[in-house]
Tab-separated table of C-alpha atoms and ligand atoms in Angstrom:
chain	number	residue	atom	x	y	z
A	1	MET	CA	87.688	113.571	72.271
A	2	MET	CA	90.628	111.160	72.539
A	3	PRO	CA	90.232	108.603	75.323
A	4	LYS	CA	92.564	109.283	78.257
A	5	PRO	CA	95.601	106.986	78.469
A	6	ILE	CA	95.484	104.278	81.117
A	7	VAL	CA	97.817	105.210	83.944
A	8	ILE	CA	97.231	102.273	86.315
A	9	GLU	CA	96.325	98.781	85.234
A	10	THR	CA	96.030	95.720	87.438
A	11	ARG	CA	95.945	92.256	85.918
A	12	HIS	CA	94.584	89.302	87.867
A	13	LEU	CA	96.116	90.391	91.161
A	14	ARG	CA	96.107	87.785	93.878
A	15	LYS	CA	97.618	88.199	97.294
A	16	VAL	CA	98.037	85.459	99.851
A	17	TYR	CA	99.523	86.323	103.235
A	18	ALA	CA	100.952	83.413	105.153
A	19	VAL	CA	101.208	83.868	108.907
A	20	ASN	CA	102.417	80.804	110.850
A	21	ARG	CA	101.679	78.755	107.732
A	22	GLN	CA	98.044	79.878	107.858
A	23	PRO	CA	97.262	81.348	104.446
A	24	THR	CA	94.949	84.361	104.189
A	25	VAL	CA	93.758	85.132	100.689
A	26	ALA	CA	93.497	88.927	100.779
A	27	LEU	CA	92.893	89.576	97.074
A	28	ASP	CA	91.656	87.338	94.304
A	29	ASP	CA	91.705	88.066	90.580
A	30	VAL	CA	91.575	91.858	90.818
A	31	SER	CA	91.711	93.506	87.405
A	32	PHE	CA	90.850	97.119	86.556
A	33	GLU	CA	92.122	100.140	84.674
A	34	ILE	CA	92.360	103.770	85.746
A	35	PRO	CA	92.515	106.465	83.065
A	36	GLU	CA	94.892	109.391	83.539
A	37	GLY	CA	93.453	112.299	85.528
A	38	SER	CA	90.437	110.408	86.839
A	39	PHE	CA	89.151	110.177	90.386
A	40	VAL	CA	88.495	106.559	91.320
A	41	SER	CA	87.373	105.290	94.722
A	42	LEU	CA	87.403	101.853	96.248
A	43	VAL	CA	84.812	100.760	98.818
A	44	GLY	CA	84.350	97.429	100.523
A	45	PRO	CA	83.864	95.814	103.929
A	46	SER	CA	86.526	96.032	106.597
A	47	GLY	CA	89.303	93.506	106.070
A	48	CYS	CA	88.440	92.826	102.408
A	49	GLY	CA	91.906	93.743	101.148
A	50	LYS	CA	91.673	97.447	100.238
A	51	SER	CA	94.857	98.555	101.988
A	52	THR	CA	96.641	95.515	100.633
A	53	LEU	CA	95.635	96.551	97.117
A	54	LEU	CA	96.821	100.120	97.681
A	55	GLN	CA	100.169	98.914	98.987
A	56	ILE	CA	100.588	96.696	95.944
A	57	LEU	CA	99.748	99.634	93.632
A	58	ALA	CA	102.375	101.697	95.451
A	59	GLY	CA	105.049	99.010	95.131
A	60	LEU	CA	105.285	98.617	98.922
A	61	VAL	CA	104.015	95.035	98.935
A	62	SER	CA	104.337	92.477	96.143
A	63	SER	CA	101.411	90.489	94.803
A	64	THR	CA	101.490	86.713	94.935
A	65	THR	CA	100.460	86.486	91.277
A	66	GLY	CA	99.262	88.992	88.714
A	67	GLU	CA	100.772	92.391	88.065
A	68	VAL	CA	100.355	96.140	88.306
A	69	LEU	CA	101.363	98.353	85.410
A	70	VAL	CA	101.877	102.083	85.792
A	71	ASP	CA	102.255	103.805	82.445
A	72	GLY	CA	102.559	100.330	80.976
A	73	GLU	CA	105.563	99.426	83.165
A	74	PRO	CA	105.356	96.725	85.860
A	75	VAL	CA	105.563	98.125	89.402
A	76	THR	CA	108.314	96.392	91.356
A	77	GLU	CA	109.299	99.052	93.895
A	78	PRO	CA	108.020	102.398	95.246
A	79	MET	CA	108.182	105.265	92.767
A	80	PRO	CA	108.133	108.404	94.920
A	81	GLY	CA	108.294	110.789	91.976
A	82	LYS	CA	105.298	109.151	90.326
A	83	ILE	CA	103.085	107.828	93.102
A	84	THR	CA	102.478	109.370	96.493
A	85	ILE	CA	100.407	107.977	99.359
A	86	VAL	CA	98.264	109.746	101.942
A	87	PHE	CA	97.358	107.572	104.938
A	88	GLN	CA	94.542	107.811	107.470
A	89	ASP	CA	96.761	109.266	110.179
A	90	SER	CA	98.852	112.013	108.730
A	91	THR	CA	102.335	110.579	109.102
A	92	LEU	CA	103.973	113.926	109.826
A	93	LEU	CA	107.192	114.237	111.781
A	94	PRO	CA	106.166	115.917	115.066
A	95	TRP	CA	109.447	117.739	115.630
A	96	LYS	CA	109.408	119.409	112.226
A	97	THR	CA	107.310	122.399	111.212
A	98	VAL	CA	104.690	122.218	108.473
A	99	THR	CA	107.160	123.579	105.914
A	100	GLU	CA	109.942	121.269	107.066
A	101	ASN	CA	107.616	118.270	106.779
A	102	ILE	CA	106.886	119.186	103.165
A	103	LEU	CA	110.573	119.806	102.390
A	104	PHE	CA	111.907	116.640	103.994
A	105	PRO	CA	111.061	114.052	101.273
A	106	LEU	CA	112.284	116.497	98.631
A	107	GLU	CA	115.648	116.756	100.419
A	108	ILE	CA	115.921	112.974	100.436
A	109	GLN	CA	115.137	112.914	96.714
A	110	GLY	CA	117.891	115.474	96.084
A	111	VAL	CA	115.651	118.241	94.729
A	112	PRO	CA	117.731	121.495	94.683
A	113	ALA	CA	117.087	123.896	97.597
A	114	ALA	CA	115.530	126.734	95.596
A	115	GLU	CA	113.185	124.317	93.841
A	116	ARG	CA	112.225	122.709	97.172
A	117	ALA	CA	111.337	126.059	98.670
A	118	ALA	CA	109.300	127.070	95.621
A	119	ARG	CA	107.327	123.814	95.667
A	120	ALA	CA	106.619	124.080	99.397
A	121	THR	CA	105.350	127.648	99.005
A	122	GLU	CA	103.120	126.662	96.091
A	123	MET	CA	101.634	123.623	97.830
A	124	LEU	CA	101.030	125.462	101.109
A	125	ALA	CA	99.029	128.030	99.170
A	126	LEU	CA	97.145	125.291	97.305
A	127	VAL	CA	95.979	123.638	100.541
A	128	GLY	CA	95.356	126.995	102.236
A	129	LEU	CA	97.973	126.676	104.983
A	130	THR	CA	100.410	129.473	104.174
A	131	ASP	CA	99.714	131.161	107.513
A	132	PHE	CA	100.482	127.948	109.376
A	133	ARG	CA	103.752	127.116	107.671
A	134	ASP	CA	105.878	127.553	110.801
A	135	ARG	CA	103.596	125.608	113.144
A	136	HIS	CA	104.271	122.112	114.391
A	137	PRO	CA	101.784	119.284	113.689
A	138	HIS	CA	100.419	119.228	117.263
A	139	GLU	CA	99.376	122.873	116.847
A	140	LEU	CA	97.073	121.980	113.940
A	141	SER	CA	93.622	120.398	113.726
A	142	GLY	CA	93.230	116.883	112.289
A	143	GLY	CA	91.909	118.273	109.001
A	144	MET	CA	94.852	120.679	108.743
A	145	ARG	CA	97.294	117.860	109.369
A	146	GLN	CA	95.727	115.888	106.531
A	147	ARG	CA	96.055	118.941	104.294
A	148	VAL	CA	99.767	119.077	105.151
A	149	SER	CA	100.027	115.389	104.190
A	150	ILE	CA	98.342	116.150	100.882
A	151	ALA	CA	100.673	119.138	100.299
A	152	ARG	CA	103.701	117.004	101.162
A	153	GLY	CA	102.577	114.364	98.672
A	154	LEU	CA	101.791	116.818	95.887
A	155	ALA	CA	105.103	118.681	96.375
A	156	GLN	CA	106.795	115.554	95.067
A	157	HIS	CA	105.035	116.202	91.752
A	158	PRO	CA	103.526	112.730	91.500
A	159	ARG	CA	101.220	111.745	88.679
A	160	ILE	CA	99.152	109.599	91.013
A	161	MET	CA	97.933	110.133	94.560
A	162	LEU	CA	96.831	107.000	96.445
A	163	MET	CA	94.770	107.763	99.546
A	164	ASP	CA	93.902	105.196	102.234
A	165	GLU	CA	90.978	106.449	104.352
A	166	PRO	CA	92.533	109.921	104.469
A	167	PHE	CA	89.550	111.487	106.231
A	168	GLY	CA	88.571	108.506	108.373
A	169	ALA	CA	89.708	110.112	111.613
A	170	LEU	CA	87.830	113.373	111.021
A	171	ASP	CA	84.375	114.416	112.193
A	172	GLU	CA	81.612	114.470	109.590
A	173	GLN	CA	81.629	118.201	108.926
A	174	THR	CA	85.393	118.423	108.569
A	175	ARG	CA	85.315	115.356	106.386
A	176	LEU	CA	82.799	116.973	104.092
A	177	LYS	CA	84.889	120.115	103.798
A	178	MET	CA	87.995	118.057	103.127
A	179	GLY	CA	86.157	116.277	100.329
A	180	HIS	CA	85.374	119.624	98.709
A	181	GLU	CA	88.986	120.720	99.216
A	182	LEU	CA	90.240	117.545	97.632
A	183	LEU	CA	88.035	118.067	94.585
A	184	ARG	CA	89.329	121.616	94.251
A	185	ILE	CA	92.952	120.408	94.465
A	186	TRP	CA	92.252	117.578	92.030
A	187	GLU	CA	90.698	120.001	89.541
A	188	ALA	CA	93.633	122.431	89.944
A	189	THR	CA	96.344	119.793	89.504
A	190	GLY	CA	94.857	117.174	87.161
A	191	LYS	CA	96.370	114.311	89.194
A	192	THR	CA	94.999	110.790	89.069
A	193	ILE	CA	93.449	109.985	92.462
A	194	PHE	CA	92.704	106.539	93.880
A	195	LEU	CA	90.855	106.824	97.181
A	196	ILE	CA	89.900	104.138	99.673
A	197	THR	CA	86.961	105.029	101.866
A	198	HIS	CA	84.388	103.323	104.071
A	199	SER	CA	81.847	105.976	103.157
A	200	LEU	CA	79.681	105.088	100.171
A	201	THR	CA	78.425	108.680	100.080
A	202	GLU	CA	81.941	110.123	100.057
A	203	ALA	CA	82.992	107.716	97.311
A	204	LEU	CA	80.060	108.628	95.053
A	205	PHE	CA	80.235	112.331	95.784
A	206	LEU	CA	83.922	112.637	94.879
A	207	SER	CA	84.529	110.084	92.149
A	208	ASP	CA	84.128	109.462	88.470
A	209	VAL	CA	84.060	105.734	89.117
A	210	VAL	CA	83.642	103.664	92.299
A	211	LEU	CA	85.062	100.150	92.476
A	212	VAL	CA	83.142	97.914	94.857
A	213	MET	CA	85.064	95.128	96.529
A	214	SER	CA	83.627	91.956	98.020
A	215	HIS	CA	84.265	90.553	101.449
A	216	ARG	CA	87.636	88.804	101.751
A	217	PRO	CA	89.116	87.558	99.523
A	218	GLY	CA	88.657	90.913	97.855
A	219	ARG	CA	87.335	90.801	94.335
A	220	ILE	CA	85.872	93.658	92.311
A	221	VAL	CA	82.129	92.919	92.290
A	222	GLY	CA	80.959	96.165	90.753
A	223	VAL	CA	82.108	99.236	88.884
A	224	ILE	CA	79.748	102.146	89.504
A	225	ASN	CA	79.843	105.131	87.225
A	226	ALA	CA	79.029	108.064	89.474
A	227	GLY	CA	77.712	109.939	86.461
A	228	LEU	CA	77.039	113.181	88.351
A	229	PRO	CA	77.921	116.455	86.646
A	230	ARG	CA	80.824	118.534	87.901
A	231	PRO	CA	81.267	120.716	89.840
A	232	ARG	CA	79.637	118.583	92.500
A	233	THR	CA	77.353	120.262	94.990
A	234	TYR	CA	76.085	118.850	98.231
A	235	ASP	CA	72.475	119.026	96.969
A	236	MET	CA	73.330	116.200	94.588
A	237	VAL	CA	73.614	113.838	97.548
A	238	GLY	CA	69.848	114.119	98.041
A	239	SER	CA	68.997	113.416	94.389
A	240	PRO	CA	67.233	110.191	93.299
A	241	GLU	CA	70.179	109.312	91.007
A	242	PHE	CA	72.564	109.529	93.925
A	243	GLY	CA	70.329	107.407	96.125
A	244	ALA	CA	69.937	104.780	93.411
A	245	ALA	CA	73.700	104.518	92.840
A	246	ARG	CA	74.330	104.316	96.580
A	247	ASN	CA	71.743	101.535	96.916
A	248	GLU	CA	73.317	99.646	94.068
A	249	MET	CA	76.682	99.760	95.842
A	250	TRP	CA	75.139	98.648	99.115
A	251	HIS	CA	73.428	95.690	97.448
A	252	LEU	CA	76.615	94.653	95.689
A	253	ILE	CA	78.463	94.589	98.987
A	254	SER	CA	75.774	93.017	101.126
A	255	ALA	CA	74.564	90.473	98.537
A	256	ASP	CA	78.041	89.095	98.536
A	257	GLU	CA	78.325	88.039	102.141
A	258	THR	CA	76.820	87.230	105.442
A	259	GLY	CA	77.336	90.771	106.614
A	260	GLU	CA	80.609	90.193	108.389
A	261	GLY	CA	82.589	93.394	108.205
A	262	LEU	CA	79.610	95.481	107.146
A	263	ALA	CA	79.211	96.971	110.593
A	264	GLU	CA	82.375	98.945	110.058
A	265	LEU	CA	81.538	100.083	106.564
B	301	ATP	N1	101.077	92.123	106.638
B	301	ATP	C1	100.066	91.251	106.749
B	301	ATP	N2	100.314	89.977	107.144
B	301	ATP	C2	99.320	89.080	107.222
B	301	ATP	N3	98.029	89.337	106.941
B	301	ATP	C3	97.721	90.584	106.554
B	301	ATP	C4	98.723	91.608	106.440
B	301	ATP	N4	98.121	92.745	106.040
B	301	ATP	C5	96.809	92.454	105.911
B	301	ATP	N5	96.580	91.156	106.209
B	301	ATP	C6	95.278	90.462	106.145
B	301	ATP	O1	94.730	90.653	104.852
B	301	ATP	C7	93.324	90.932	104.926
B	301	ATP	C8	93.053	92.253	104.269
B	301	ATP	O2	93.624	93.307	105.030
B	301	ATP	P1	93.588	94.824	104.555
B	301	ATP	O3	94.314	95.626	105.557
B	301	ATP	O4	94.056	94.899	103.153
B	301	ATP	O5	92.009	95.128	104.610
B	301	ATP	P2	91.205	96.492	104.424
B	301	ATP	O6	90.166	96.244	103.400
B	301	ATP	O7	92.138	97.617	104.211
B	301	ATP	O8	90.477	96.658	105.848
B	301	ATP	P3	90.030	98.006	106.613
B	301	ATP	O9	88.835	98.523	105.882
B	301	ATP	O10	89.669	97.515	107.976
B	301	ATP	O11	91.193	98.946	106.613
B	301	ATP	C9	92.974	90.870	106.401
B	301	ATP	O12	92.469	89.591	106.673
B	301	ATP	C10	94.283	91.069	107.117
B	301	ATP	O13	94.298	90.373	108.337
B	302	MG	MG1	92.622	99.348	105.301
């Protein structure tokens, strides 16, 4: 089989924030590659620079040195048709219905009306919310709102979906279901997914590869190959292989630091 092309590549990324002349090194020498169509997660202690990295990948924030290449091209600005982002709190417009929320970015991008409608219908079906298309966000559960965010992102036909703690605000059961949903959507669409999560279990359960980041300044201290067969089943979480990989991640994170930030992991 031909190796998959690399869709995202970071080279020696470093990010220094300066607030009142006080420098904070958020990222240091971060280099990795993500093959097309893969599911990659990023875990690390709170404040280690994960969201900063995601914003740099998305072209929302610039790195201090180093670069990000998407399809071999340096990222210098957001690319809504190529990369979409799903945040922890679904950033839906409260006065618009579910359908209108999905249509809105497409209107801004100038997608023709018939095409917009067709994409919204398709994505609503994909995330299982066709019956809720005329509701407003406050009439939905947290998990449903996140599914609308995912549908809104996918309707833009991106190649890459970046997700920053998308299920962080959900209870454990809903979170688990959303993980399964996400895998189903990923398998149906073949998108490349880059997911930030505090949950080591979630990262391993969903991903092909988990990147482990150190305490600030964030560096990649480990690349864990999840190595579990697909489709994933919840029974796998109890397997010795799963436990061993999870332990390895935990040791990589905790060996690195005093434990600051681990409480929130
Ligand atoms: N816009 C900013 N200006 C100044 N400092 C910032 C800015 N954004 C983030 N930082 C700092 O950079 C560091 C990394 O922040 P970041 O939000 O990337 O961490 P994180 O890994 O996403 O944390 P969490 O898991 O809590 O979401 C922190 O010390 C933070 O204070
Ligand atoms: Mg963050």
